[in-house]
Amino acid sequence: MNQTATDSAAVSPATSGRGAASGNGQPPQTVTIRIRRQDGPDKPHRWEEFAVPWRPNMNVISCLQYIAANPVTTDGRQTTPPVWDSGCLEEVCGACTMIINGKVRQSCSALVDKLGRPGEPITLEPMSKFPLVRDLWVDRSRLFEDLKRVKAWVPIDGTYHLGAGPPIPQALQEQRYPLSRCISCGCCLEACPQYTPANRFVGAAVISQVRLFNDHPIGAALKEQRLEALMGEGGVADCGKAGNCVEVCPKDIPLLESIAAVQRQATVYAIKRFFSK
């Protein structure tokens, strides 16, 4: 969680950008950030606006860092620093997911100059599918618990050296690599109409990870257990194929392909299980 800024230095006048106009015919020099604030899950929410000096190539995180160091609203009122979650700041950790101008995305890779039209505020809201902690920070524990539920790992004994692993054909490597790019950001879950706080649907990210590990020579040892988990409540049958997950995935993972592949695996497994009774 980041509540402090790394750079609160004065910014030189911009030569181009977005935000409030300077009033003298020059390009805008500030960016207006509108944040949905909430002090806790049981507290009322409010909206606050902040003016951030424009800089070339600035992203939403840098705006939040400036606001955290200078928590004064556009109407001159002193307020508390906004709270959000972030880690790597290079679209690897997946922690800084939020809703920006109505679309769920990673705030570290959301460049200000590419968000909407110049002069319009940039609106930041927390994800709605996970429990709110405060402001833009949500608790994504459900996602990680679901990954444990489907045993999304390769089962190896690390207590001693096992030697080289089994070779993986190049074609399978190329098929699995895009799936390994998942950063558990939650974008696909926020955009999914089937994934709600009221149900147990695991969502596209978890199903895709099942495909990734089922197709691994050693990971396949837990394939049946994973499929059993996904054939129960909240499993792969609950997917409605809306396709929103593919549209918002920051890593361009073929999530619908993964869902279809796992559904085929589950069907084959169910048939084999039926005839083996």
Coordinates of C-alpha atoms in Angstrom, one line a residue:
M1 CA 0.0 0.0 0.0
N2 CA 1.4 3.4 -0.9
Q3 CA 0.4 6.5 0.9
T4 CA 3.4 8.7 0.4
A5 CA 4.8 10.4 -2.7
T6 CA 8.2 9.9 -4.1
D7 CA 8.3 13.2 -5.9
S8 CA 6.7 16.4 -4.6
A9 CA 9.0 18.7 -6.4
A10 CA 7.7 21.7 -8.3
V11 CA 6.9 21.0 -12.0
S12 CA 7.9 23.3 -14.8
P13 CA 5.1 24.7 -17.0
A14 CA 3.9 22.1 -19.5
T15 CA 4.2 22.5 -23.2
S16 CA 1.3 20.1 -23.9
G17 CA -1.0 18.0 -21.8
R18 CA -4.5 17.8 -20.3
G19 CA -6.4 19.3 -17.4
A20 CA -7.4 22.8 -16.5
A21 CA -6.5 25.4 -19.1
S22 CA -4.1 28.2 -18.1
G23 CA -6.4 30.9 -19.2
N24 CA -3.9 32.7 -21.5
G25 CA -4.3 30.5 -24.6
Q26 CA -1.5 28.2 -23.5
P27 CA -2.0 24.4 -23.3
P28 CA -3.3 23.1 -19.9
Q29 CA -0.8 22.8 -17.1
T30 CA -2.6 20.7 -14.6
V31 CA -4.5 17.4 -14.5
T32 CA -7.7 17.1 -12.5
I33 CA -8.0 13.8 -10.6
R34 CA -11.4 12.9 -9.2
I35 CA -11.2 10.2 -6.5
R36 CA -14.0 8.2 -4.9
R37 CA -13.0 8.3 -1.2
Q38 CA -14.2 6.0 1.6
D39 CA -12.6 5.8 5.0
G40 CA -13.7 2.2 5.5
P41 CA -16.0 -0.5 4.3
D42 CA -18.9 0.7 6.6
K43 CA -18.3 4.4 6.0
P44 CA -20.1 6.6 3.5
H45 CA -18.2 7.5 0.3
R46 CA -17.5 10.9 -1.0
W47 CA -15.8 12.5 -4.1
E48 CA -12.7 14.7 -3.9
E49 CA -11.0 16.5 -6.8
F50 CA -7.3 17.4 -6.9
A51 CA -5.2 19.4 -9.4
V52 CA -1.9 17.8 -10.3
P53 CA 0.9 19.5 -12.2
W54 CA 1.2 17.9 -15.7
R55 CA 4.4 16.2 -16.7
P56 CA 5.3 14.4 -19.9
N57 CA 4.5 10.6 -19.8
M58 CA 3.0 10.8 -16.3
N59 CA 0.8 7.9 -15.2
V60 CA -2.0 7.6 -12.7
I61 CA 0.3 6.3 -9.9
S62 CA 2.5 9.4 -10.2
C63 CA -0.7 11.6 -9.8
L64 CA -1.6 9.7 -6.7
Q65 CA 1.9 10.1 -5.3
Y66 CA 1.7 13.8 -5.8
I67 CA -1.7 14.0 -4.2
A68 CA -0.5 11.9 -1.2
A69 CA 2.3 14.4 -0.7
N70 CA 0.0 17.4 -1.2
P71 CA -3.5 16.3 0.0
V72 CA -5.3 19.6 -0.8
T73 CA -8.5 19.5 -2.9
T74 CA -9.2 21.9 -5.8
D75 CA -11.4 24.0 -3.5
G76 CA -8.4 24.5 -1.1
R77 CA -9.5 22.0 1.6
Q78 CA -6.9 20.0 3.4
T79 CA -7.7 16.3 3.4
T80 CA -6.2 12.9 4.2
P81 CA -3.8 11.3 1.7
P82 CA -5.6 8.8 -0.6
V83 CA -5.0 5.1 0.0
W84 CA -4.2 2.7 -2.8
D85 CA -2.3 -0.5 -3.4
S86 CA 0.7 -0.9 -5.6
G87 CA 4.1 -2.7 -5.7
C88 CA 6.3 -3.0 -8.8
L89 CA 4.9 0.0 -10.8
E90 CA 5.7 -1.8 -14.0
E91 CA 2.6 -4.0 -14.6
V92 CA 4.0 -7.1 -13.0
C93 CA 2.6 -7.4 -9.4
G94 CA -1.0 -6.7 -10.4
A95 CA -1.7 -4.8 -7.2
C96 CA -2.6 -1.4 -8.5
T97 CA -5.8 -2.4 -10.3
M98 CA -8.6 0.2 -10.1
I99 CA -11.4 1.6 -12.2
I100 CA -10.2 4.5 -14.3
N101 CA -12.7 6.6 -16.2
G102 CA -15.1 3.7 -15.9
K103 CA -12.8 1.0 -17.1
V104 CA -10.9 -1.5 -14.9
R105 CA -7.1 -1.4 -15.6
Q106 CA -3.7 -1.2 -14.1
S107 CA -3.0 2.4 -12.9
C108 CA 0.8 2.1 -13.3
S109 CA 0.5 1.7 -17.1
A110 CA -2.4 4.1 -17.5
L111 CA -0.8 7.2 -19.1
V112 CA -2.5 10.5 -18.3
D113 CA -2.2 11.8 -21.9
K114 CA -4.1 8.7 -23.2
L115 CA -7.0 8.9 -20.8
G116 CA -10.0 10.6 -22.3
R117 CA -10.1 14.1 -23.8
P118 CA -7.9 17.0 -22.6
G119 CA -9.7 19.2 -20.0
E120 CA -11.8 16.4 -18.6
P121 CA -11.2 15.0 -15.1
I122 CA -9.7 11.6 -14.7
T123 CA -12.0 9.6 -12.4
L124 CA -10.6 6.9 -10.1
E125 CA -12.7 4.3 -8.3
P126 CA -11.9 1.1 -6.4
M127 CA -12.9 -2.3 -7.9
S128 CA -16.4 -3.3 -6.9
K129 CA -16.1 -7.1 -6.9
F130 CA -13.8 -7.3 -3.9
P131 CA -14.3 -6.0 -0.3
L132 CA -13.2 -2.4 0.1
V133 CA -10.5 -1.7 2.7
R134 CA -10.2 2.1 2.1
D135 CA -10.4 4.5 -0.8
L136 CA -8.9 2.7 -3.8
W137 CA -7.6 -0.2 -1.8
V138 CA -9.5 -3.5 -2.0
D139 CA -8.9 -7.0 -0.5
R140 CA -8.2 -9.5 -3.3
S141 CA -8.0 -12.5 -0.9
R142 CA -10.8 -14.3 -2.6
L143 CA -8.8 -14.5 -5.8
F144 CA -5.8 -16.1 -4.0
E145 CA -8.0 -18.4 -2.0
D146 CA -9.5 -19.6 -5.3
L147 CA -6.0 -20.3 -6.7
K148 CA -5.4 -22.4 -3.6
R149 CA -8.7 -24.1 -4.1
V150 CA -7.7 -25.4 -7.5
K151 CA -4.2 -26.2 -6.5
A152 CA -2.6 -23.8 -9.0
W153 CA 1.0 -25.0 -8.6
V154 CA 3.4 -27.7 -9.7
P155 CA 3.6 -30.3 -6.9
I156 CA 7.3 -31.0 -6.3
D157 CA 9.3 -31.9 -3.3
G158 CA 11.8 -29.2 -2.6
T159 CA 13.6 -30.9 0.2
Y160 CA 16.2 -32.4 -2.0
H161 CA 17.6 -31.9 -5.5
L162 CA 15.3 -33.6 -8.1
G163 CA 17.5 -33.1 -11.1
A164 CA 16.4 -31.9 -14.5
G165 CA 12.6 -31.8 -15.1
P166 CA 11.0 -33.5 -18.0
P167 CA 11.4 -31.9 -21.4
I168 CA 8.4 -29.9 -22.7
P169 CA 7.9 -29.7 -26.5
Q170 CA 8.4 -26.4 -28.1
A171 CA 4.8 -26.3 -29.3
L172 CA 3.5 -26.8 -25.8
Q173 CA 5.8 -24.2 -24.4
E174 CA 4.5 -21.6 -26.9
Q175 CA 0.9 -22.5 -25.9
R176 CA 1.6 -22.3 -22.2
Y177 CA 3.7 -19.1 -22.1
P178 CA 0.8 -16.6 -22.7
L179 CA -1.0 -18.3 -19.8
S180 CA 2.0 -17.8 -17.5
R181 CA 1.8 -14.1 -18.0
C182 CA -1.2 -13.8 -15.6
I183 CA -0.4 -11.3 -12.7
S184 CA -3.6 -12.0 -10.7
C185 CA -4.6 -8.3 -11.1
G186 CA -8.3 -9.1 -11.0
C187 CA -9.2 -7.0 -14.1
C188 CA -11.0 -10.0 -15.7
L189 CA -12.9 -10.6 -12.5
E190 CA -14.1 -7.0 -12.2
A191 CA -15.3 -7.0 -15.8
C192 CA -17.1 -10.4 -15.6
P193 CA -20.9 -10.3 -15.1
Q194 CA -20.9 -13.8 -13.6
Y195 CA -18.3 -12.9 -10.9
T196 CA -20.1 -11.3 -8.0
P197 CA -19.5 -11.0 -4.2
A198 CA -22.7 -13.1 -3.7
N199 CA -21.4 -16.2 -5.5
R200 CA -18.4 -18.6 -5.6
F201 CA -17.5 -18.4 -9.3
V202 CA -13.7 -18.6 -9.6
G203 CA -13.5 -16.5 -12.8
A204 CA -11.3 -16.6 -15.9
A205 CA -7.9 -16.0 -14.2
V206 CA -8.2 -19.1 -12.0
I207 CA -9.6 -21.3 -14.8
S208 CA -6.7 -20.2 -17.1
Q209 CA -4.2 -21.1 -14.4
V210 CA -5.8 -24.6 -14.2
R211 CA -5.2 -25.0 -17.9
L212 CA -1.6 -23.8 -17.4
F213 CA -0.8 -26.4 -14.7
N214 CA -2.8 -29.2 -16.2
D215 CA -0.7 -29.0 -19.3
H216 CA 2.6 -29.2 -17.3
P217 CA 4.1 -32.7 -17.3
I218 CA 4.5 -32.7 -13.5
G219 CA 1.6 -30.3 -12.7
A220 CA -0.7 -32.8 -14.4
A221 CA -0.4 -35.0 -11.3
L222 CA -3.1 -32.8 -9.7
K223 CA -5.2 -32.5 -12.9
E224 CA -8.1 -34.6 -11.6
Q225 CA -8.2 -32.7 -8.3
R226 CA -8.3 -29.4 -10.1
L227 CA -11.1 -30.6 -12.4
E228 CA -13.0 -31.9 -9.5
A229 CA -12.8 -28.5 -7.9
L230 CA -14.0 -26.8 -11.1
M231 CA -16.9 -29.2 -11.6
G232 CA -18.4 -28.1 -8.3
E233 CA -20.1 -24.9 -7.3
G234 CA -18.5 -21.8 -8.8
G235 CA -16.7 -23.8 -11.3
V236 CA -16.2 -23.6 -15.1
A237 CA -19.8 -24.3 -15.9
D238 CA -20.8 -21.0 -14.4
C239 CA -19.0 -19.0 -17.1
G240 CA -21.4 -17.2 -19.4
K241 CA -18.9 -16.5 -22.2
A242 CA -19.4 -12.8 -22.1
G243 CA -15.9 -12.2 -23.3
N244 CA -15.3 -9.1 -21.1
C245 CA -12.3 -10.8 -19.5
V246 CA -10.4 -10.9 -22.8
E247 CA -11.2 -7.2 -23.5
V248 CA -9.6 -5.9 -20.2
C249 CA -6.8 -8.4 -19.6
P250 CA -3.5 -6.3 -19.5
K251 CA -1.5 -9.3 -20.7
D252 CA -3.6 -10.3 -23.6
I253 CA -4.1 -13.8 -22.2
P254 CA -6.5 -16.0 -24.4
L255 CA -8.9 -16.4 -21.5
L256 CA -11.8 -17.7 -23.5
E257 CA -9.6 -20.3 -25.1
S258 CA -8.5 -21.4 -21.7
I259 CA -12.1 -21.7 -20.5
A260 CA -13.1 -23.7 -23.5
A261 CA -10.0 -26.0 -23.0
V262 CA -10.8 -26.6 -19.4
Q263 CA -14.4 -27.3 -20.1
R264 CA -13.3 -30.0 -22.6
Q265 CA -11.0 -31.4 -20.0
A266 CA -13.8 -31.5 -17.4
T267 CA -16.1 -33.2 -19.9
V268 CA -13.6 -35.9 -20.8
Y269 CA -12.8 -36.5 -17.1
A270 CA -16.5 -36.7 -16.2
I271 CA -17.2 -39.3 -18.9
K272 CA -14.2 -41.4 -17.9
R273 CA -15.2 -41.1 -14.2
F274 CA -18.8 -42.3 -15.1
F275 CA -17.6 -45.4 -17.0
S276 CA -15.0 -46.3 -14.5
K277 CA -17.6 -46.8 -11.8

